[in-house]
mmCIF file of C-alpha atoms in Angstrom:
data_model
loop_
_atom_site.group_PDB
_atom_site.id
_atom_site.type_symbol
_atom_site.label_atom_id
_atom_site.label_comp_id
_atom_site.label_asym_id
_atom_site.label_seq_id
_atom_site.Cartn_x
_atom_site.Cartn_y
_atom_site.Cartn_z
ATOM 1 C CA UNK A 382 47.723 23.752 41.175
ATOM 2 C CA UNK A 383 45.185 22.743 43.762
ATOM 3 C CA UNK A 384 46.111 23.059 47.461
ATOM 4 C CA UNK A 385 46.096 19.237 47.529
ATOM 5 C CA UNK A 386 48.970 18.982 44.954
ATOM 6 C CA UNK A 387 50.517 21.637 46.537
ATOM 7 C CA UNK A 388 51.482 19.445 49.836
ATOM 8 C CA UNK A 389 51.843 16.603 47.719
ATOM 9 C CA UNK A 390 54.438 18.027 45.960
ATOM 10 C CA UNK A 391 56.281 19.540 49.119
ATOM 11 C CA UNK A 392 56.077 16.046 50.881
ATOM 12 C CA UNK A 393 57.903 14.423 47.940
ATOM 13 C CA UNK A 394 60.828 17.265 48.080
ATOM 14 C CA UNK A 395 61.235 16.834 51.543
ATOM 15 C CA UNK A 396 61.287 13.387 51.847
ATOM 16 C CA UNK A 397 61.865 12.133 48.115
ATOM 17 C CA UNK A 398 65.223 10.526 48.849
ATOM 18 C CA UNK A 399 63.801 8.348 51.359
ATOM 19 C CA UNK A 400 60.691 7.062 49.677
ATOM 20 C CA UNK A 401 62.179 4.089 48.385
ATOM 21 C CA UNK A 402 59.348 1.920 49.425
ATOM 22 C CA UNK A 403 55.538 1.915 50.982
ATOM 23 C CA UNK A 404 56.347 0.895 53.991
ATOM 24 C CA UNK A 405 58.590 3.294 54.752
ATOM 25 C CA UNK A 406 56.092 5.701 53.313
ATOM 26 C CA UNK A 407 53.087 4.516 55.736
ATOM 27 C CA UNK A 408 55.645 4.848 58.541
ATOM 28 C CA UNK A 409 56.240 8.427 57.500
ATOM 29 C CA UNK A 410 52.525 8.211 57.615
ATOM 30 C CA UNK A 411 51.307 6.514 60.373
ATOM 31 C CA UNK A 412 53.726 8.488 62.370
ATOM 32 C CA UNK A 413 52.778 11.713 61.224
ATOM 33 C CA UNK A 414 49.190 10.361 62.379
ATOM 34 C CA UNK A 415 50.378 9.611 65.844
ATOM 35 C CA UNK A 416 52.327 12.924 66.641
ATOM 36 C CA UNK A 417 48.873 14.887 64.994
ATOM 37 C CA UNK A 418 47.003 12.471 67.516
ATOM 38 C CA UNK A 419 49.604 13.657 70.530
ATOM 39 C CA UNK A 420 49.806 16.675 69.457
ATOM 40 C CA UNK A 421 45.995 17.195 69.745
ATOM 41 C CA UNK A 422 45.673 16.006 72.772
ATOM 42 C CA UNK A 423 48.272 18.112 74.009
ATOM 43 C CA UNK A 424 46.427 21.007 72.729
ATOM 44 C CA UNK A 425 42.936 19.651 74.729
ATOM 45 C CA UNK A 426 45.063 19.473 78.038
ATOM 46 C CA UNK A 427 46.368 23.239 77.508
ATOM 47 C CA UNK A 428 42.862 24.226 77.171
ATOM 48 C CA UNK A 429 40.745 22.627 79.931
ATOM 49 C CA UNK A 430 43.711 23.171 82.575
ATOM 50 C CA UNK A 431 45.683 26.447 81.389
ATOM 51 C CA UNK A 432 43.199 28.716 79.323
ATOM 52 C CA UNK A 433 39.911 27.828 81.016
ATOM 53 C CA UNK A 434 41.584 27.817 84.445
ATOM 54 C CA UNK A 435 41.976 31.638 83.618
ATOM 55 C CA UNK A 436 38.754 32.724 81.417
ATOM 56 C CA UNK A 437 36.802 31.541 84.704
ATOM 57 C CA UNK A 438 38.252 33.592 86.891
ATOM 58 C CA UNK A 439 37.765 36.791 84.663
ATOM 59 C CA UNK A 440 34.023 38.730 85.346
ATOM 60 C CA UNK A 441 32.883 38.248 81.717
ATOM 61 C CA UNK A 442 31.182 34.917 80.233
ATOM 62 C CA UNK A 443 31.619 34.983 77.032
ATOM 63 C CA UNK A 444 35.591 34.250 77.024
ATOM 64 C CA UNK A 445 34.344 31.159 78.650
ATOM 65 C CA UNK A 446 31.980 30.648 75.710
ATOM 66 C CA UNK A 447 34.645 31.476 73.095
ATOM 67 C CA UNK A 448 37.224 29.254 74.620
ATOM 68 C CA UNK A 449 34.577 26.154 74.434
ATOM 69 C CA UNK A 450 33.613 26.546 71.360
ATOM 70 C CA UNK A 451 36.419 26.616 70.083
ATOM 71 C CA UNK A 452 38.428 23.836 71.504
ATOM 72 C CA UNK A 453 37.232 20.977 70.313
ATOM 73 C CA UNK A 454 37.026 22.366 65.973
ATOM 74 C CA UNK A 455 41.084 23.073 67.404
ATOM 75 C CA UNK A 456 41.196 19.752 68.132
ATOM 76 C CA UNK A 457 39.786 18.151 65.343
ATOM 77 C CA UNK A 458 41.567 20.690 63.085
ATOM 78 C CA UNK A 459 45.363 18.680 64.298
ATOM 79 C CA UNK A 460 43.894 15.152 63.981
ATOM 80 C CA UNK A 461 42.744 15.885 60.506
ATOM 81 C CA UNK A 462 45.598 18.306 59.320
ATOM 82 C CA UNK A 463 47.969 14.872 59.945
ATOM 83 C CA UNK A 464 45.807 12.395 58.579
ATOM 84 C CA UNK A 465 45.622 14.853 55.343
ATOM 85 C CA UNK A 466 49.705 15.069 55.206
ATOM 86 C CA UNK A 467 49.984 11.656 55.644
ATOM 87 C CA UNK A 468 47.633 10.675 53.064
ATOM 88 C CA UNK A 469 49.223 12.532 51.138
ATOM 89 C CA UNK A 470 53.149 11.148 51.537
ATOM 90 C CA UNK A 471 51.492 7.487 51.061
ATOM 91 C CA UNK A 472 49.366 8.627 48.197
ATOM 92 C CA UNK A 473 52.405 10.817 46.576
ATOM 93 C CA UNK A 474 51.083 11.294 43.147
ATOM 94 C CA UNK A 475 48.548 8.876 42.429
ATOM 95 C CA UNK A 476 44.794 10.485 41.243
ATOM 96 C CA UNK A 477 42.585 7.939 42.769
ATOM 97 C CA UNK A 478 43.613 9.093 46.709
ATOM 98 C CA UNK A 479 42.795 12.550 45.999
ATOM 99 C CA UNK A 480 39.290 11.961 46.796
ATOM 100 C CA UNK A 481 40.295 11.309 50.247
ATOM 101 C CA UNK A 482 42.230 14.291 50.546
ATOM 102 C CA UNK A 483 38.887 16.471 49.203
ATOM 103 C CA UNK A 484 36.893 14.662 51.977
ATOM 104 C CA UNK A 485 39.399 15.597 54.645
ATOM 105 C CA UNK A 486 39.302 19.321 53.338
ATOM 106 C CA UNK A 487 35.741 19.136 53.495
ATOM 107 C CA UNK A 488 35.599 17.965 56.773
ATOM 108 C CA UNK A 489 37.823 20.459 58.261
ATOM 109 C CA UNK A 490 35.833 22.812 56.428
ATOM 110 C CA UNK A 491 32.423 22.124 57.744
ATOM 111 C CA UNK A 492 34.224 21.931 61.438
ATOM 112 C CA UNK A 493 35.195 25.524 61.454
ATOM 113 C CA UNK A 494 31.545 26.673 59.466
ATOM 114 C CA UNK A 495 29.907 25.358 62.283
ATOM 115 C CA UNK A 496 32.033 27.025 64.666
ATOM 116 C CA UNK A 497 31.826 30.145 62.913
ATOM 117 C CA UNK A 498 27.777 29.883 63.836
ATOM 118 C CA UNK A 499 28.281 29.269 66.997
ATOM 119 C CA UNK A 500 30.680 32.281 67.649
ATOM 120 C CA UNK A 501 28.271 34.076 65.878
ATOM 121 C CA UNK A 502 25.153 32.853 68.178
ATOM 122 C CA UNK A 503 27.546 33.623 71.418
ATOM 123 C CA UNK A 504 27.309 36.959 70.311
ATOM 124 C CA UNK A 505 23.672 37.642 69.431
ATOM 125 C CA UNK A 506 23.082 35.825 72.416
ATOM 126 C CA UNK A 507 25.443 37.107 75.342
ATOM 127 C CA UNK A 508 26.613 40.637 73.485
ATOM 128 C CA UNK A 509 24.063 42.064 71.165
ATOM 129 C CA UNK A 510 21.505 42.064 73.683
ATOM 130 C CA UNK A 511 23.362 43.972 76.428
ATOM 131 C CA UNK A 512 23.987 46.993 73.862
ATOM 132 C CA UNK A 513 20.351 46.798 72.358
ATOM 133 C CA UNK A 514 18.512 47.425 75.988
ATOM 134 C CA UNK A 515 20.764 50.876 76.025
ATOM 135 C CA UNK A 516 19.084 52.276 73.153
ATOM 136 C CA UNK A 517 15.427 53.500 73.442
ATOM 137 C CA UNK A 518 13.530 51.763 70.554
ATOM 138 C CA UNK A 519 12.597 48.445 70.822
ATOM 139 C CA UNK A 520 13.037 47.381 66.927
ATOM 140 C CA UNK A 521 16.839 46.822 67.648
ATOM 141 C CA UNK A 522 15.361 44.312 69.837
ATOM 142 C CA UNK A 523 13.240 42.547 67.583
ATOM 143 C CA UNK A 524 15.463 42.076 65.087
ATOM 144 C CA UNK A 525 18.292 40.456 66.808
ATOM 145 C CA UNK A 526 16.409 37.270 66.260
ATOM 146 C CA UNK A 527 15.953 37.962 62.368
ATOM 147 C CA UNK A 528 19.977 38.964 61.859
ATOM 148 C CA UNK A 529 21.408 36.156 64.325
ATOM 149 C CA UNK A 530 19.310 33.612 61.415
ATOM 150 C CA UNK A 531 20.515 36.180 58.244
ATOM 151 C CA UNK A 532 24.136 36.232 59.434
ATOM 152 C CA UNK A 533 23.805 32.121 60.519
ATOM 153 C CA UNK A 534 23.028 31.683 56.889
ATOM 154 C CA UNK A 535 25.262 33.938 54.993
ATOM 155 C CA UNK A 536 27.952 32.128 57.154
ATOM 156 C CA UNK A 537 26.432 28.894 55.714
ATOM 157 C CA UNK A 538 26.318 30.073 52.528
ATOM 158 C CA UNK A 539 29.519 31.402 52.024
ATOM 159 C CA UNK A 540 31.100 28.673 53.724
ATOM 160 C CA UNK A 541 29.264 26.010 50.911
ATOM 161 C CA UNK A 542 30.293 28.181 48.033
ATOM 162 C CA UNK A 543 34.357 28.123 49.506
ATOM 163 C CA UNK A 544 33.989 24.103 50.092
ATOM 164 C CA UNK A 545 32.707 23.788 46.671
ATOM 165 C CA UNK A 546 34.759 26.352 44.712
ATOM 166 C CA UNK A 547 38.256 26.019 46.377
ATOM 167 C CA UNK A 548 38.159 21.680 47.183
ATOM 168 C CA UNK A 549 35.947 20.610 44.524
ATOM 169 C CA UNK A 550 36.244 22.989 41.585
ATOM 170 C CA UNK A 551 32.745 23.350 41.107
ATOM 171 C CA UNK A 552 31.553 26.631 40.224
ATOM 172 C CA UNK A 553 29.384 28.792 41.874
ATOM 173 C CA UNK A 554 28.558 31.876 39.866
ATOM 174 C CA UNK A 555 25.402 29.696 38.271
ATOM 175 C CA UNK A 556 24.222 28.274 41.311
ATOM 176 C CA UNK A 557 24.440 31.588 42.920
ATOM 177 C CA UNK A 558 22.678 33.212 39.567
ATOM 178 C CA UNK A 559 20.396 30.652 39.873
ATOM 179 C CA UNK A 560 19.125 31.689 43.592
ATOM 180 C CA UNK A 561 19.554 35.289 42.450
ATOM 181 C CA UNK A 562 16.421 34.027 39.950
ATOM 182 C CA UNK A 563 14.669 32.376 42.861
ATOM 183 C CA UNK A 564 15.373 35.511 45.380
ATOM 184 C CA UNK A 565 13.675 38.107 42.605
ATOM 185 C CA UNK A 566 10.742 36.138 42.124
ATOM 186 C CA UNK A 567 10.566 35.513 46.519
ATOM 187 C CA UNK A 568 11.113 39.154 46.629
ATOM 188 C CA UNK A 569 7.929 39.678 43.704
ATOM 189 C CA UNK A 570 5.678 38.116 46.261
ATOM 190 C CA UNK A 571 6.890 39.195 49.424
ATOM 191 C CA UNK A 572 7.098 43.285 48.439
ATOM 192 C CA UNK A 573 4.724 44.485 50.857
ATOM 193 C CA UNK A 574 6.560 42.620 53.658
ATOM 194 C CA UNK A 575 9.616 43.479 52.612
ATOM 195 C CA UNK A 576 8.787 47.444 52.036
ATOM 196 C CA UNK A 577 7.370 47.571 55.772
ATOM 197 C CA UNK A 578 10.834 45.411 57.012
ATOM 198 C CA UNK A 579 12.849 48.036 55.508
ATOM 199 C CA UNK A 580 10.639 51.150 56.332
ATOM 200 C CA UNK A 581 10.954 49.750 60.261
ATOM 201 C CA UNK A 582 14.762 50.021 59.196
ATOM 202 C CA UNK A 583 14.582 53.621 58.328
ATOM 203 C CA UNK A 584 12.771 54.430 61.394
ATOM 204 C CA UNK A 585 15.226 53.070 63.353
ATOM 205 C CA UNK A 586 18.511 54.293 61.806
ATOM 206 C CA UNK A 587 16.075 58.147 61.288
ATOM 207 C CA UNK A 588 15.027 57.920 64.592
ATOM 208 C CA UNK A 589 12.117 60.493 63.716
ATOM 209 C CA UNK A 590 10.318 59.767 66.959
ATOM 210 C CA UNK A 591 10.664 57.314 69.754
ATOM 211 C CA UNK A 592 8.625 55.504 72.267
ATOM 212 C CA UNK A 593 6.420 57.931 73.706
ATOM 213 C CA UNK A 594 6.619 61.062 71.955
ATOM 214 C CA UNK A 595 3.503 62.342 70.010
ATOM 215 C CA UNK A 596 2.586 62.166 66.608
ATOM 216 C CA UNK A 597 0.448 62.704 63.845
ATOM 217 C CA UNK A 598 0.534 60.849 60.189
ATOM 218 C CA UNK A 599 0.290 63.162 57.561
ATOM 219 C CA UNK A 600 -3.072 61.018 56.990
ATOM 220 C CA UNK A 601 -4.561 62.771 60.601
ATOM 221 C CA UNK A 602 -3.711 59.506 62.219
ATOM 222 C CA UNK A 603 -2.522 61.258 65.889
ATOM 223 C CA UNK A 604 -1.837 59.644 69.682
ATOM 224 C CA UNK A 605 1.514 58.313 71.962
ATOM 225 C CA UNK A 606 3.746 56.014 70.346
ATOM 226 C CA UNK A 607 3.547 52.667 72.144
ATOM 227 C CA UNK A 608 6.226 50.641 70.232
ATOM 228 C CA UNK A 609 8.518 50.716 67.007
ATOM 229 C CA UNK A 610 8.395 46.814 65.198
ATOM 230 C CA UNK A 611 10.324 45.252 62.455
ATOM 231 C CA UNK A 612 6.491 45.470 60.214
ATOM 232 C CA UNK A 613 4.524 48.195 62.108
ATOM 233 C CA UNK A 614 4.671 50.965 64.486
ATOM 234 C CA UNK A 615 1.767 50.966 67.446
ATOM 235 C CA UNK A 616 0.609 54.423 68.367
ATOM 236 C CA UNK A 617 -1.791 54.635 71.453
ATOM 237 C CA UNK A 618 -4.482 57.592 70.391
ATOM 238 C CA UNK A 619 -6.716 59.919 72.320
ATOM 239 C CA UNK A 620 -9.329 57.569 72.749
ATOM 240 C CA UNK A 621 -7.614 54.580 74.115
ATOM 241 C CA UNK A 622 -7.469 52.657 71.048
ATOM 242 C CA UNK A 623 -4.465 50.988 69.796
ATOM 243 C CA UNK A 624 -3.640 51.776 65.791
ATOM 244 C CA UNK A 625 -1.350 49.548 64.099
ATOM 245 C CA UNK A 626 -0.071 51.819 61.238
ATOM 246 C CA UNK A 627 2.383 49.635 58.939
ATOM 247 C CA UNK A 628 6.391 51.359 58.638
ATOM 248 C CA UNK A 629 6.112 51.426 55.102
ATOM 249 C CA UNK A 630 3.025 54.179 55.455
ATOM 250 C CA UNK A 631 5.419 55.992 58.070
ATOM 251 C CA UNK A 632 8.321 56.077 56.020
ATOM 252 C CA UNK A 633 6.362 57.212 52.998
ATOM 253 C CA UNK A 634 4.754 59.422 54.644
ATOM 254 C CA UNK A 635 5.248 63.294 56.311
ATOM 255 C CA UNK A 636 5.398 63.102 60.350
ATOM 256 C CA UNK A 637 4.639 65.471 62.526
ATOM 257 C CA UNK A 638 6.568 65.456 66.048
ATOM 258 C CA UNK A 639 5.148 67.305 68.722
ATOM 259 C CA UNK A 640 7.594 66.118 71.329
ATOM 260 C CA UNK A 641 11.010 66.875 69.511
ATOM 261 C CA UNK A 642 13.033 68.415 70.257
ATOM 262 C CA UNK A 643 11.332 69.515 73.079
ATOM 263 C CA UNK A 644 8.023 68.875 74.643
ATOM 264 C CA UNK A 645 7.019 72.470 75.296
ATOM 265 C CA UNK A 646 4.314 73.766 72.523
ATOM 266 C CA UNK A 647 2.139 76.613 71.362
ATOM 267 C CA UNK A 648 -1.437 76.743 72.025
ATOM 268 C CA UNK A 649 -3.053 79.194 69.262
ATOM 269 C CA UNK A 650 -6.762 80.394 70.164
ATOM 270 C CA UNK A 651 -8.759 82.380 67.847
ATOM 271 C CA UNK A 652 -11.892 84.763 69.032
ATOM 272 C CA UNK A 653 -13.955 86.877 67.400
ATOM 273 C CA UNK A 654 -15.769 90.178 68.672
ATOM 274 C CA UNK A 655 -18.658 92.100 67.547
ATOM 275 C CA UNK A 656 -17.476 95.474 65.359
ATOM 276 C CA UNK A 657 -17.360 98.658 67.907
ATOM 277 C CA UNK A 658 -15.343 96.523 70.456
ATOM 278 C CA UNK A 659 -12.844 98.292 72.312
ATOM 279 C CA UNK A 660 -9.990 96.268 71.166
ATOM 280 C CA UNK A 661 -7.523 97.565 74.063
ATOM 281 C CA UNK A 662 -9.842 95.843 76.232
ATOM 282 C CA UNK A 663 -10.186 92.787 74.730
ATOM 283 C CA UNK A 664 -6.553 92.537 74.486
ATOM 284 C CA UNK A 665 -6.168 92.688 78.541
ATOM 285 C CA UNK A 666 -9.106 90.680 79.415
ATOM 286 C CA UNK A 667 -7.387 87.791 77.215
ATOM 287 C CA UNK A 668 -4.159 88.517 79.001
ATOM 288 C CA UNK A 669 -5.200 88.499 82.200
ATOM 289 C CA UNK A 670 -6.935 84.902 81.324
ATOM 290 C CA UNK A 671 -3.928 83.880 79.846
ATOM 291 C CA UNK A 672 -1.973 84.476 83.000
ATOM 292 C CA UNK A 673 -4.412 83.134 85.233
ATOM 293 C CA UNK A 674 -3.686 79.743 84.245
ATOM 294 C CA UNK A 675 -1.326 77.631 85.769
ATOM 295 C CA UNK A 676 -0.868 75.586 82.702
ATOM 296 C CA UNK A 677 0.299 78.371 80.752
ATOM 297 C CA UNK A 678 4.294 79.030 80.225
ATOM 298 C CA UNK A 679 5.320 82.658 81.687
ATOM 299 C CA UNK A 680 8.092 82.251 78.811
ATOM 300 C CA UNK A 681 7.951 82.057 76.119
ATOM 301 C CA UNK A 682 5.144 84.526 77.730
ATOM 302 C CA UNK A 683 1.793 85.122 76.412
ATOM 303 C CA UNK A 684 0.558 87.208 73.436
ATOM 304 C CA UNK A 685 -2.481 88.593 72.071
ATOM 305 C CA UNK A 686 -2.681 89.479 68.021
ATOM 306 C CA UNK A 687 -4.975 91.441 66.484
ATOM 307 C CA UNK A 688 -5.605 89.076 63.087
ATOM 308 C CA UNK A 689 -8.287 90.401 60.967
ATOM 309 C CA UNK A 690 -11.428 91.910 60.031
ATOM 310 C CA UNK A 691 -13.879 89.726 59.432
ATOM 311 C CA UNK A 692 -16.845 89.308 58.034
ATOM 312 C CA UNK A 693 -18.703 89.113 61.224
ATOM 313 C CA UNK A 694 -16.178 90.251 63.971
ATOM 314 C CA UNK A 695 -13.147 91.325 64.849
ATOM 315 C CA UNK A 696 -10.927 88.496 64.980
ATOM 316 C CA UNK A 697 -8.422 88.057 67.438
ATOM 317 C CA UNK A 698 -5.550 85.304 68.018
ATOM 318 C CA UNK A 699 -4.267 84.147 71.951
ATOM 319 C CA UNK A 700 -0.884 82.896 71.695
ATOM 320 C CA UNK A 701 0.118 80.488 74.689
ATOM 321 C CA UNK A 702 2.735 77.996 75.254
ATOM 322 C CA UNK A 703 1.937 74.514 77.391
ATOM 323 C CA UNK A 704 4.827 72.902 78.971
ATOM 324 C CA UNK A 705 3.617 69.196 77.428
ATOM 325 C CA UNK A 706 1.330 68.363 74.126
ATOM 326 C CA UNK A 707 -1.284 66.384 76.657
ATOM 327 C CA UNK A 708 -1.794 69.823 78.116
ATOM 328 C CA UNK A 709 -3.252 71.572 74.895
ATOM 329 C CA UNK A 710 -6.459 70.406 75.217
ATOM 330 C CA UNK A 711 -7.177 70.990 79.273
ATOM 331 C CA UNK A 712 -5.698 74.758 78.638
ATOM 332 C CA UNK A 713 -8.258 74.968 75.704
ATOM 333 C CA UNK A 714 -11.078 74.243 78.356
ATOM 334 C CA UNK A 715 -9.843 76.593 80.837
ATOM 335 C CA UNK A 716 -9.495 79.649 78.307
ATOM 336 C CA UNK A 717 -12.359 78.874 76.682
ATOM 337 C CA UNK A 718 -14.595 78.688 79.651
ATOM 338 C CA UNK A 719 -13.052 81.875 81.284
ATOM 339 C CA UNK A 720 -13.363 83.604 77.932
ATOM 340 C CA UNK A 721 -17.345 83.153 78.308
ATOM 341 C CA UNK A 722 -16.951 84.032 81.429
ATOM 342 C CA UNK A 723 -14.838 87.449 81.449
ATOM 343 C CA UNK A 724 -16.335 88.253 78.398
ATOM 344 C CA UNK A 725 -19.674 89.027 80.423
ATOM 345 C CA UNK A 726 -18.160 90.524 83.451
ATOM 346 C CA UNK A 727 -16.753 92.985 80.944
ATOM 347 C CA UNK A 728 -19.311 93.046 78.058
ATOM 348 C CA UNK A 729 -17.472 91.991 75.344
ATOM 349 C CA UNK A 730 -20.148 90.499 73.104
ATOM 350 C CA UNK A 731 -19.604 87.344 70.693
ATOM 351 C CA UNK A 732 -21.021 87.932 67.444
ATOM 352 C CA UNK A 733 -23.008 85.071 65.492
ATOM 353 C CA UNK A 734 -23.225 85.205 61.548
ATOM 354 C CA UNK A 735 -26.112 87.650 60.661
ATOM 355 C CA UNK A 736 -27.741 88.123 57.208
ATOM 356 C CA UNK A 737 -30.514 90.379 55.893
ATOM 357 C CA UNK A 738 -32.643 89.500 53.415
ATOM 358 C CA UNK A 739 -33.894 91.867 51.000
ATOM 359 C CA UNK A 740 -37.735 91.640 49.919
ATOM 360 C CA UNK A 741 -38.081 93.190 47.020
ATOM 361 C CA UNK A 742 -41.870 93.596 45.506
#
């Protein structure tokens, strides 16, 4: 039994015994219609002097908002909740007036869908944003626009299929099979857009890095993230120039994050000697450099390691540790210029490859 025959049915209990004629039944009606019509009105007058007189004296806007969107669907909703019961005492059990009734429904329906959008567009547009400027990433940002139009639609949507389903009786399983169809082959076509929308996604909810900290793409791609985007990430590299690299790459791909979870970061420096080096020595003349520079961490505190014999030299490793990554490069100058430099005060010699050729007549 459909909600229409429902009230129908109730009406004619109620009032059966005094539905002797239609005019009696369109007074029933028509004043049903006027105390919907009062009763509305009523309701309008609570709300502009009572419940707005007290949302504008609170700090926050959006009760304001609320309250005016919704008093008017309110409204409407009385005026066409009485005109629906009294169609349906004069109507009482004849077919052709349900039409009417379905109308009304539908009406009353598409009041409080487009309410329903607007609540949700007072949110994304006096809520949302407040919490997204707390968080550090800017993608939240960008897609507020993109999720106030998904959940606008979806509201839409699911609104449409009630209207049709629950007043008409039409079924939606095909037409929503049928867009299912229509999504798969969107989706077909739109796959790289999609991939990078939902690889922006998984940067956001991963947070693997944020605006700011340095990187490197397992592809050598390196520099400062700039800014996080629904399709692409901008990273700001050591020569000035701006590389768009899409999410999709980034998601699919091992990252390197030489800001987290802290900035501070080793500095390895490999040297080689000539053989018949005293390697004591060489060990404190790289300390000493070490400790000369200001750019160099006292802790964790400086180390020299012995590594290997090598073909040419004695190879030898300076382990430092640089309170930022941007200072890796200007500590790299310093010890390298004060190992030439030391290295001659002391006369520690730098071996080049060497080979002998054997002539053989």
């Amino acid at each position: 039994m459909s909600f229409n025959e429902t009230v129908s049915m109730y009406a004619q209990q109620t009032f059966g015994s005094l539905f002797g004629s239609i005019e009696y039944k369109l007074a029933v009606a028509a004043l049903i219609m006027l105390s919907s019509l009062i009763l509305a009105y009523l309701v309008d007058i609570v709300f502009k002097k009572v419940v707005l007189h007290y949302t504008s004296k609170t700090r926050f806007e959006i009760d304001d908002l609320v309250i005016h969107a919704v008093k008017r669907p309110i409204y409407y909703t009385v005026i066409i909740l009485g005109a629906f019961l009294a169609l349906s005492i004069v109507g009482g059990a004849e077919s052709y007036l349900w039409i009417f009734n379905d109308i009304l429904l539908t009406i009353l329906a598409l009041v409080w869908i487009f309410t329903l959008i607007s609540l949700n567009r007072i949110l994304f547009d006096n809520v949302f944003p407040s919490l997204v400027k707390k968080t550090e990433t800017k993608i939240d940002d960008e897609m507020l626009p993109l999720l106030k139009g998904l959940s606008d639609i979806v509201i839409g949507l699911v609104g449409i299929g009630l209207i049709l389903e629950g007043v008409w009786g039409v079924s939606v399983v095909p037409l929503f099979a049928s867009a299912g169809i229509v999504g798969i082959a969107i989706a077909f076509a739109a796959k790289d857009a999609i991939s990078q929308f939902f690889g922006g996604l998984s940067i956001y909810y991963d947070k693997p890095f944020k605006n700011g900290d340095r990187i490197e793409i397992a592809d050598g791609q390196m520099g400062i993230v700039e800014e996080v985007g629904i399709r692409s990430t901008r990273i700001l590299d050591f020569y000035n120039n701006m590389i768009i690299i899409p999410n999709s790459i980034i998601a699919n791909n091992k990252v390197v994050n030489y800001t987290s979870p802290q900035p501070k970061m080793m500095v390895k420096i490999t040297i080689g000697v000539v053989y018949g080096s005293d390697v004591a020595k060489v060990k404190r003349v790289l300390m000493d450099i070490a400790r000369s520079i200001d750019l160099v961490l006292d802790y964790p505190e400086p180390s020299v390691r012995f590594d290997n014999h090598g073909d040419f030299s004695l190879d030898f490793a300076l382990i430092l540790w640089v309170r930022y990554p941007s200072d890796k490069f200007s500590v790299i100058n310093e010890v390298n210029t004060l190992i030439d430099s030391e290295f001659r005060k002391e006369e520690i010699d730098i071996p080049f490859p060497t080979y002998t050729i054997l002539n053989q007549q």
